[in-house]
mmCIF file of C-alpha atoms in Angstrom:
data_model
loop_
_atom_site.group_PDB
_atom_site.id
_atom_site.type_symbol
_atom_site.label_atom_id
_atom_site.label_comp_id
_atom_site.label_asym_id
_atom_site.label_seq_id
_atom_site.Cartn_x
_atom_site.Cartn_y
_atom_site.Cartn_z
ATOM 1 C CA UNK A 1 0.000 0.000 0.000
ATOM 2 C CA UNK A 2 2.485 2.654 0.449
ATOM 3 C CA UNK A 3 4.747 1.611 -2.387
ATOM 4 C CA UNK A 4 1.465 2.307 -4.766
ATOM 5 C CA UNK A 5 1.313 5.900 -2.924
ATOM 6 C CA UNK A 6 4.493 6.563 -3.311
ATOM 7 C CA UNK A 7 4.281 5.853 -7.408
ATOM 8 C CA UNK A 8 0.934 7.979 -7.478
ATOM 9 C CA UNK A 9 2.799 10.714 -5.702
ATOM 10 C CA UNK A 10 6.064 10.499 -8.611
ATOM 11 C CA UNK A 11 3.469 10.470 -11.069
ATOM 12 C CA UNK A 12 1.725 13.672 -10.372
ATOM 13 C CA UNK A 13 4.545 15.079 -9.633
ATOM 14 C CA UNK A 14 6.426 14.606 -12.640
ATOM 15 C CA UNK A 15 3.062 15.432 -14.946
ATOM 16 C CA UNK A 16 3.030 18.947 -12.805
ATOM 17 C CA UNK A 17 6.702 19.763 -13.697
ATOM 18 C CA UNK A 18 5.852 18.860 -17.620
ATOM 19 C CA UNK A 19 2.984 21.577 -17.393
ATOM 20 C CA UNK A 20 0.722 19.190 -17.842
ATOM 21 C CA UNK A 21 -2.490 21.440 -15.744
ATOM 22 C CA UNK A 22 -1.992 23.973 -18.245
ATOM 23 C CA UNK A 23 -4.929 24.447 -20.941
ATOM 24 C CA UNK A 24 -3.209 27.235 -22.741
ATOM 25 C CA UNK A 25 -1.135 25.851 -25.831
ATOM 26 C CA UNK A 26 0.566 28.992 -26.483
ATOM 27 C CA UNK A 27 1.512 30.904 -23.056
ATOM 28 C CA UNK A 28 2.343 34.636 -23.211
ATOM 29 C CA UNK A 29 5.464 35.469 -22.813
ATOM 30 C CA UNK A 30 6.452 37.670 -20.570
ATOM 31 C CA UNK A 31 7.065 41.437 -21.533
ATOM 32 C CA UNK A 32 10.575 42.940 -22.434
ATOM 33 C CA UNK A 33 11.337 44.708 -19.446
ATOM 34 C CA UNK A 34 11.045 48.549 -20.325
ATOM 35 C CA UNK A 35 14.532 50.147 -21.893
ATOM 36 C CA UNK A 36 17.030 52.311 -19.753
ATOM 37 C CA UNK A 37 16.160 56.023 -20.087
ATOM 38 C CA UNK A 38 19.072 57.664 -22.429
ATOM 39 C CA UNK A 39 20.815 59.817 -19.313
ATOM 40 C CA UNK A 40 21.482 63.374 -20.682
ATOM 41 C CA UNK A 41 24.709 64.501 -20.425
ATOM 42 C CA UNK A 42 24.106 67.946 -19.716
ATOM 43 C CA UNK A 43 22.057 67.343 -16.710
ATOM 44 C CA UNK A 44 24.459 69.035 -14.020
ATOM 45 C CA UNK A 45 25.098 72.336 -16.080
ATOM 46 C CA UNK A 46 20.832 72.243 -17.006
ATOM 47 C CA UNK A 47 19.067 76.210 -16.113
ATOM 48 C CA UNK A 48 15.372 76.212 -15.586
ATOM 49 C CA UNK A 49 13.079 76.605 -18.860
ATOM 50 C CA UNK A 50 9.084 76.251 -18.925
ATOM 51 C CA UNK A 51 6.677 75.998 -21.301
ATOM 52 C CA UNK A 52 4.621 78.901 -19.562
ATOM 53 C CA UNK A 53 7.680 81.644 -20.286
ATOM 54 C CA UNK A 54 10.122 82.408 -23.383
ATOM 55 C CA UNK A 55 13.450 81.492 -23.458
ATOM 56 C CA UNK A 56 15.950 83.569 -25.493
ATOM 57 C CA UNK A 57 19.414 82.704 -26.624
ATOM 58 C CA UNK A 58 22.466 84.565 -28.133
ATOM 59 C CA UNK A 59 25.781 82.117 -28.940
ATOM 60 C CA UNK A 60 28.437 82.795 -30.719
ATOM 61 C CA UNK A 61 29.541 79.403 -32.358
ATOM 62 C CA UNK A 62 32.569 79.856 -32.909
ATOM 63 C CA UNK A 63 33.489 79.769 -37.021
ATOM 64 C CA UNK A 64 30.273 76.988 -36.693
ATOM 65 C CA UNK A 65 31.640 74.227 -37.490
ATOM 66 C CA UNK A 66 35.117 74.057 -35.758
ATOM 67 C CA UNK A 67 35.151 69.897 -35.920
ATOM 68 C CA UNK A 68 33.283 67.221 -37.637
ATOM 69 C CA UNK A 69 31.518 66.912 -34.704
ATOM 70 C CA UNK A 70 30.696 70.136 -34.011
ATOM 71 C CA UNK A 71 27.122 69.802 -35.329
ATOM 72 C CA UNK A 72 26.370 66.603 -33.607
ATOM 73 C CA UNK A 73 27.390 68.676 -30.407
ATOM 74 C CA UNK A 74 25.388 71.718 -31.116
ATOM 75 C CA UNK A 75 22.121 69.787 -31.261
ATOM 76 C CA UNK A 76 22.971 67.875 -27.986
ATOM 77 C CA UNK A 77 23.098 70.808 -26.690
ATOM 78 C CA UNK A 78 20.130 72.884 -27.717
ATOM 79 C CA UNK A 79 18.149 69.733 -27.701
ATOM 80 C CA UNK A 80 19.053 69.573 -24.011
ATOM 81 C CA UNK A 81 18.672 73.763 -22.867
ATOM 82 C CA UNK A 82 15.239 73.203 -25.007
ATOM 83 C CA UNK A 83 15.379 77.397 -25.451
ATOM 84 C CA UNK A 84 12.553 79.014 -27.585
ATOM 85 C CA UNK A 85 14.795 81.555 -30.059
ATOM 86 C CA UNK A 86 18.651 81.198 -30.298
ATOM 87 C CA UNK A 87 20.340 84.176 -32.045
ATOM 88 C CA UNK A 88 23.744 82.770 -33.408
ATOM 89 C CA UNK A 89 26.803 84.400 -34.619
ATOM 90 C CA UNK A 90 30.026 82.958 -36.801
ATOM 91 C CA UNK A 91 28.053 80.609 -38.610
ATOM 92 C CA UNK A 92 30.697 79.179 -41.207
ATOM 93 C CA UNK A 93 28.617 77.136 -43.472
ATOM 94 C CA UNK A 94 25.778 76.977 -44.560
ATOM 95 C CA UNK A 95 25.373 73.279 -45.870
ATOM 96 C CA UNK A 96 26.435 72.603 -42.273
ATOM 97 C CA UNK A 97 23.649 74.829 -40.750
ATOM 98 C CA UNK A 98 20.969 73.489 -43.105
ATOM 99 C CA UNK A 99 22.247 70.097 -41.793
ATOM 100 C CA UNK A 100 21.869 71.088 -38.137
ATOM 101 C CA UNK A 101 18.141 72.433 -39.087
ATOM 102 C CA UNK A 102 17.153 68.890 -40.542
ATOM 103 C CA UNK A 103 18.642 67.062 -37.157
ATOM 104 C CA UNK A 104 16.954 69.317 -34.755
ATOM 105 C CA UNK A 105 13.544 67.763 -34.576
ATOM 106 C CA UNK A 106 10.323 70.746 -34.493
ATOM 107 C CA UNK A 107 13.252 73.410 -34.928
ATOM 108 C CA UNK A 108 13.633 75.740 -37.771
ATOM 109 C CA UNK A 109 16.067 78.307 -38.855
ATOM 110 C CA UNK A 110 17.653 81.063 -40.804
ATOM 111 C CA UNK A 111 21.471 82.666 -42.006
ATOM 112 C CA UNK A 112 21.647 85.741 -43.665
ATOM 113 C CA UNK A 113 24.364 85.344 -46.453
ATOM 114 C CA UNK A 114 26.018 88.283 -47.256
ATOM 115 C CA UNK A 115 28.614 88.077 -50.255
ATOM 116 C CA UNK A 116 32.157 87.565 -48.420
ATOM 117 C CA UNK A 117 31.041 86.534 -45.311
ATOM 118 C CA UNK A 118 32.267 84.247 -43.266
ATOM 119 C CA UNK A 119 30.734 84.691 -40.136
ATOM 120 C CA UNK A 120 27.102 84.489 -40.432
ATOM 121 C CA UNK A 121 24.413 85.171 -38.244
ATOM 122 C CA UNK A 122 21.290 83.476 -37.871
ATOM 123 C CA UNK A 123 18.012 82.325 -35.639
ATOM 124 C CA UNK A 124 17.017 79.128 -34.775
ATOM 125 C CA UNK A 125 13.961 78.744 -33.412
ATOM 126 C CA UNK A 126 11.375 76.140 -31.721
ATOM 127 C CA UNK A 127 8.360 75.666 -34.625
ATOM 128 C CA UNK A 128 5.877 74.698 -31.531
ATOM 129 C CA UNK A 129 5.936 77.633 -29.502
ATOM 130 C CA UNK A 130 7.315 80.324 -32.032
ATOM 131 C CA UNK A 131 5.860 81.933 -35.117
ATOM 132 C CA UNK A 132 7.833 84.490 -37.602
ATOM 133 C CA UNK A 133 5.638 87.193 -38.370
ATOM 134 C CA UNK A 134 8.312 89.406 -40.319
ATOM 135 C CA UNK A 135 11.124 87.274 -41.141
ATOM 136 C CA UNK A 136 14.717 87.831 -41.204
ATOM 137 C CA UNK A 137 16.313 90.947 -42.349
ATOM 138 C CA UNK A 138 19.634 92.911 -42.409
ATOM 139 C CA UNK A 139 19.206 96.088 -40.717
ATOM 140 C CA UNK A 140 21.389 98.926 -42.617
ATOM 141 C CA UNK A 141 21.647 96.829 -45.631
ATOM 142 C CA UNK A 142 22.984 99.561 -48.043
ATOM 143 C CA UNK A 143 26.592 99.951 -48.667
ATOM 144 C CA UNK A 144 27.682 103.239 -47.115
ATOM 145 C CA UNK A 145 30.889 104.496 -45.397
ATOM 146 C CA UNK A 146 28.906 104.597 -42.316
ATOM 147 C CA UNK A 147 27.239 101.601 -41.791
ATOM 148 C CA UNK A 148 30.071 99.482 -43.414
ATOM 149 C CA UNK A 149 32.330 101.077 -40.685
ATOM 150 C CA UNK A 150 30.193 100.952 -38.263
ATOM 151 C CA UNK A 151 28.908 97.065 -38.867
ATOM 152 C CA UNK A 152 31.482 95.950 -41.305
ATOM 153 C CA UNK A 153 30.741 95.051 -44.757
ATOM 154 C CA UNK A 154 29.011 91.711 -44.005
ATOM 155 C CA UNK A 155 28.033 91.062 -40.504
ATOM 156 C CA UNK A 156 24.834 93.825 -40.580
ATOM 157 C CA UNK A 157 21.775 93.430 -37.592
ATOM 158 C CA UNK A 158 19.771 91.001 -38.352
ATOM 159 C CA UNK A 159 16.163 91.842 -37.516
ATOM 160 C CA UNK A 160 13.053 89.765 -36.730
ATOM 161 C CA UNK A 161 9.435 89.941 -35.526
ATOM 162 C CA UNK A 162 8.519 86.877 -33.833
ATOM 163 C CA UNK A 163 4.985 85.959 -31.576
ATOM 164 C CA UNK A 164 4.849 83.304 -28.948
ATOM 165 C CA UNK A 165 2.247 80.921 -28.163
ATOM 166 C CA UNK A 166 1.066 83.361 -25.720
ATOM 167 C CA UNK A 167 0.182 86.095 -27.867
ATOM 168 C CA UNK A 168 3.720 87.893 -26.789
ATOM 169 C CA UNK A 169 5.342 89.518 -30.111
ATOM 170 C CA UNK A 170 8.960 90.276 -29.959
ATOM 171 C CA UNK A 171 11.381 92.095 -31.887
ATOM 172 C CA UNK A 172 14.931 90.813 -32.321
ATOM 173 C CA UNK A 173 18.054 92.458 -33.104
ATOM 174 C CA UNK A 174 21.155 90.325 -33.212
ATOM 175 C CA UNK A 175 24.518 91.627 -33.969
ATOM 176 C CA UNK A 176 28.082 90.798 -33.788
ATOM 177 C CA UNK A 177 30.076 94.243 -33.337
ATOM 178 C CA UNK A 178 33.581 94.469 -34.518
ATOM 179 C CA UNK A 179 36.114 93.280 -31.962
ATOM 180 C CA UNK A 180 39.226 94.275 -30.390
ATOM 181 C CA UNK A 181 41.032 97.072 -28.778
ATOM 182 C CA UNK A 182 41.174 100.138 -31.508
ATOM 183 C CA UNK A 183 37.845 99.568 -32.864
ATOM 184 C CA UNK A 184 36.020 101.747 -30.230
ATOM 185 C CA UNK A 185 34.646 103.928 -32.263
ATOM 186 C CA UNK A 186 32.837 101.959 -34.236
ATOM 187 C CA UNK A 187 31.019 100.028 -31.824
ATOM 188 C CA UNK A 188 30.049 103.343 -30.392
ATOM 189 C CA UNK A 189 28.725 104.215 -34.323
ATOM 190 C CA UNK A 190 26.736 100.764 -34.539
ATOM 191 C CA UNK A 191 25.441 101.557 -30.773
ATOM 192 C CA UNK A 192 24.030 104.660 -31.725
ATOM 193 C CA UNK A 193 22.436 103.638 -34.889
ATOM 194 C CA UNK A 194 20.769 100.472 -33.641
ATOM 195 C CA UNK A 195 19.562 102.869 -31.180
ATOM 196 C CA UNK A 196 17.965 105.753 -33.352
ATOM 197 C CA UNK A 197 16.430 102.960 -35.419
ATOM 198 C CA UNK A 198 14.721 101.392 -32.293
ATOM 199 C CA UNK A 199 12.956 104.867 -31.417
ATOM 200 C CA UNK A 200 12.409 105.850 -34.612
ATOM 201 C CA UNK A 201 10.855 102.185 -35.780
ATOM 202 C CA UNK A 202 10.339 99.969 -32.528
ATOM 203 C CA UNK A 203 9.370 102.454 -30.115
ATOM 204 C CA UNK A 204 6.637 100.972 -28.279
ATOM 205 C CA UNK A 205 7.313 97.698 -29.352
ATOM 206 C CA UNK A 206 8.731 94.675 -26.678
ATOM 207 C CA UNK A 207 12.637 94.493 -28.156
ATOM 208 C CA UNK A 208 15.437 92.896 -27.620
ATOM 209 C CA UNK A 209 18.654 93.301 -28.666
ATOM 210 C CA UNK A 210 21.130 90.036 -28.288
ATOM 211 C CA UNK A 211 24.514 88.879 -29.641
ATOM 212 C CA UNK A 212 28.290 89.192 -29.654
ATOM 213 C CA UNK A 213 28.751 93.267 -28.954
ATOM 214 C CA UNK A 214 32.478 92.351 -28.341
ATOM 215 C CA UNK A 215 33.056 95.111 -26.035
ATOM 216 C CA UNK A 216 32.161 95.271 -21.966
ATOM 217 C CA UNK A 217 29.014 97.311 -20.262
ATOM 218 C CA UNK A 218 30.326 97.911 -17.114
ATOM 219 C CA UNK A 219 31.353 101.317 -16.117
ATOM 220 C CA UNK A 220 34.534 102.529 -18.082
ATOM 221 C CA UNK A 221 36.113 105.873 -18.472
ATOM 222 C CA UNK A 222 35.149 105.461 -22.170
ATOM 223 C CA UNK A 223 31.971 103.005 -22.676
ATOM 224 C CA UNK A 224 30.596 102.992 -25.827
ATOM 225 C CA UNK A 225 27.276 101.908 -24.904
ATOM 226 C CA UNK A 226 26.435 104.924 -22.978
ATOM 227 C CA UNK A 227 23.626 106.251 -24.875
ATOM 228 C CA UNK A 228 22.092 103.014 -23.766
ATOM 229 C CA UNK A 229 22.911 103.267 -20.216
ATOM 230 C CA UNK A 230 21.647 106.844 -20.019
ATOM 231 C CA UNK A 231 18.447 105.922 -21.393
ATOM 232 C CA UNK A 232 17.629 103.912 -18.393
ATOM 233 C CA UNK A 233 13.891 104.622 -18.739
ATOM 234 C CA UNK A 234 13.950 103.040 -22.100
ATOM 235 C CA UNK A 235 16.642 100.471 -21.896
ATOM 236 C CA UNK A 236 18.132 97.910 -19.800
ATOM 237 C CA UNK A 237 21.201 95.162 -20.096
ATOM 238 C CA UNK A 238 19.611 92.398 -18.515
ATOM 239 C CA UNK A 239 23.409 91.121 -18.303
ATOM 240 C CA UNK A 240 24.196 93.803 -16.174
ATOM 241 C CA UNK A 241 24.582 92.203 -13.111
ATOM 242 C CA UNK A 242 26.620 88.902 -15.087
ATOM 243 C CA UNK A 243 29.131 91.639 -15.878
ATOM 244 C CA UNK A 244 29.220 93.222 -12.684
ATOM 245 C CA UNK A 245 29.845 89.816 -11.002
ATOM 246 C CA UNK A 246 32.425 86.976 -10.856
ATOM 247 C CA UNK A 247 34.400 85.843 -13.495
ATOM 248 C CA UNK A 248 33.505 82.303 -13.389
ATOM 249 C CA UNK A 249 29.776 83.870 -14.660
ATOM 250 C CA UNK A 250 31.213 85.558 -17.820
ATOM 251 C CA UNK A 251 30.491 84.355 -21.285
ATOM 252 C CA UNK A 252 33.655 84.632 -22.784
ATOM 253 C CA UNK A 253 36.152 82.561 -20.513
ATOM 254 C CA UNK A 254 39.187 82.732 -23.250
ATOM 255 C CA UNK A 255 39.770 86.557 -22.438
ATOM 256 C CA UNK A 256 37.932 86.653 -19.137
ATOM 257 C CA UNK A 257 35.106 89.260 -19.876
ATOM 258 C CA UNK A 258 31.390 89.621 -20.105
ATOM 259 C CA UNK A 259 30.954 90.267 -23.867
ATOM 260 C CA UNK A 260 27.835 88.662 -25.315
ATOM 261 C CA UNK A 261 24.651 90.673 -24.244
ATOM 262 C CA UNK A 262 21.168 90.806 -23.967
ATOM 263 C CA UNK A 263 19.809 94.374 -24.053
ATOM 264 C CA UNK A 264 15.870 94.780 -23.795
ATOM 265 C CA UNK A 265 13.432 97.727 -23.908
ATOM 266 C CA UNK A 266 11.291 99.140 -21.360
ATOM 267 C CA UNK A 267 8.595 97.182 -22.481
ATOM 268 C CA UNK A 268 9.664 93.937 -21.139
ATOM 269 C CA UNK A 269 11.340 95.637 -17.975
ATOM 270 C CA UNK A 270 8.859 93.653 -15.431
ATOM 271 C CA UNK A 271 9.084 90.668 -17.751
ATOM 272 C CA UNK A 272 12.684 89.537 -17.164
ATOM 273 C CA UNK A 273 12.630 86.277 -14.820
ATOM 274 C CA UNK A 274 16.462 85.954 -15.315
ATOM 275 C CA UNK A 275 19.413 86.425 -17.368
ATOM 276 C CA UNK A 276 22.180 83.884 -16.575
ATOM 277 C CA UNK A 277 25.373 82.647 -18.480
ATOM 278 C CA UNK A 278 25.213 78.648 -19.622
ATOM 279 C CA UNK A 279 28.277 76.347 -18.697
ATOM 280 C CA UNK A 280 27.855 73.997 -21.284
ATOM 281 C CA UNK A 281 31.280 73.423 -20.867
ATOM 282 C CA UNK A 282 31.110 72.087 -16.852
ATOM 283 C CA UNK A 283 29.522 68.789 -18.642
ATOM 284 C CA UNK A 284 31.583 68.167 -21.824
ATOM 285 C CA UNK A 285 35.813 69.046 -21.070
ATOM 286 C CA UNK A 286 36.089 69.244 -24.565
ATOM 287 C CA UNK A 287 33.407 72.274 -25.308
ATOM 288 C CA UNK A 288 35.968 74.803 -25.882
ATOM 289 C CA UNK A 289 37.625 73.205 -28.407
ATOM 290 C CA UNK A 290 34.955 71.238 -30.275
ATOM 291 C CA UNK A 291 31.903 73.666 -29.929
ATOM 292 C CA UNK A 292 33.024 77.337 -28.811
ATOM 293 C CA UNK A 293 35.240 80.046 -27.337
ATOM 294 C CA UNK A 294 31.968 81.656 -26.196
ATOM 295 C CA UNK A 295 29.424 80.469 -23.619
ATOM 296 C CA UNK A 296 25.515 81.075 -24.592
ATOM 297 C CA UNK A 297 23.442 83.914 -22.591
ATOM 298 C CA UNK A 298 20.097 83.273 -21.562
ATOM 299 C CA UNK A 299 17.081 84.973 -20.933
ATOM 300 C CA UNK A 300 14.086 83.836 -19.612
ATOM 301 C CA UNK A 301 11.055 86.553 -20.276
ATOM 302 C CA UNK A 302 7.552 86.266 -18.437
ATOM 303 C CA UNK A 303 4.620 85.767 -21.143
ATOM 304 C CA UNK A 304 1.517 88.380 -21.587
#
């Protein structure tokens, strides 16, 4: 009697372990377990952007594209600072840029070509929360003593209406001034002339002015945005107090000074949230060299 038990017990027990109680011929397999999240390498050097505000951008990129990489890098990064408007300065080429406009998905673009220029500038902007209502045009296009002095031959303002999801319309000015000691004068010339066209044109409109102006803002014996800073009822550099702080805050690290600004009108006074420098370059070692010589300024503006 308990040898037959003991065979009825090995029986069962071996049908059991063949999955013999199971009535389903064709199991589901278990699911794949859900992929790793890609980690983004710019999470440490990240500054605060919303869907509820506008984010502006002015970056020099350096002779765009220094390496082969370059362009790889610059979408990394704007993918990852998810701005609403970059202005950009020293754009090199312009198969390159068109290239960097196809990669960045919902982004498009613009660089002004002017004949002999090297050093572009240009907008890129986010399609989903930016419209162009005027599109992009040189400022002081016409080939005079003045403006070429004052602007160069090819690197003229490059102007642009734009309105945000909100309803907020903005007018952009980017510029790259001429640079280096000796050349005072005519960033004073350019100053002035951006500024008579603002209150003769722009008035009562919300602008902002943004780029390389190669040149500092702080208080010097001879500044040569003055008329600017006198017109404090009208104007403001929002990266005042970047330039009147630390070094480690500056944009242009190579020749520590504060040299890329943001300058906006009265209009947009109670709108500024911040204005900060991005350090890019605190998550990659190698920005310096395979992106830029310049660090991007931000702004972040409150919407109507």
């Amino acid at each position: 009697m308990q040898k037959k038990y003991w065979l009825f017990t090995l029986v069962f027990l071996l049908a059991t372990a063949c999955g013999g109680g199971s009535d389903d011929p064709n199991p589901t397999p278990d699911p794949d377990p859900d992929p790793e999240p890609v980690e983004n390498p710019y999470e440490d050097c990240l500054v605060e952007v919303s869907d509820n505000t506008i984010e502006l951008v002015t970056w020099n990129i350096e002779n765009f594209p220094q390496l082969g990489s370059t362009v790889e890098r610059v979408e990394e990064i704007i993918e990852s600072y998810d701005a609403d408007v970059i202005a950009v300065q020293e754009i090199k080429s312009l198969d390159d840029f068109a290239d960097l406009i196809e990669a960045l998905d919902g982004w498009s673009g613009h660089v002004e070509h002017v004949s002999g220029s090297s050093q572009r500038l240009g907008y890129l902007y986010k399609e989903s929360e930016i419209t162009v209502v005027t599109a992009p045009m040189n400022l002081f296009e016409e080939s005079t003593k003045e403006y070429d002095d004052a602007f160069t031959s090819v690197r003229r303002p490059l102007y642009m209406r734009v309105e945000h999801t909100s309803g907020t319309v903005l007018d952009l000015i980017t510029v790259h001034l001429k640079c280096c000691n000796g050349s005072e004068d005519r960033r004073r010339s350019a100053s002035e002339l951006i500024k008579a066209y603002i209150d003769d044109n722009l008035s009562t409109d919300n602008v902002v002015v943004l780029g390389d102006f190669n040149d500092e803002i702080v208080d010097q014996t001879d500044n040569v945005f003055q008329n600017f800073i006198d017109d404090a009822d009208n104007f403001k550099f929002a990266t005042m107090p970047l330039a009147q702080g630390p070094s480690s805050e500056w944009s242009y690290p190579s020749w520590p000074s504060q040299i890329d600004q943001i300058l906006i009108s009265n209009e947009l006074f109670d709108n500024e949230i911040y204005t900060t420098t991005i350090k890019p370059g605190g998550c990659s070692v190698d920005y310096s060299n395979a992106v830029s010589d310049h660090r991007p300024v931000i702004i972040s503006l409150s919407a109507n």
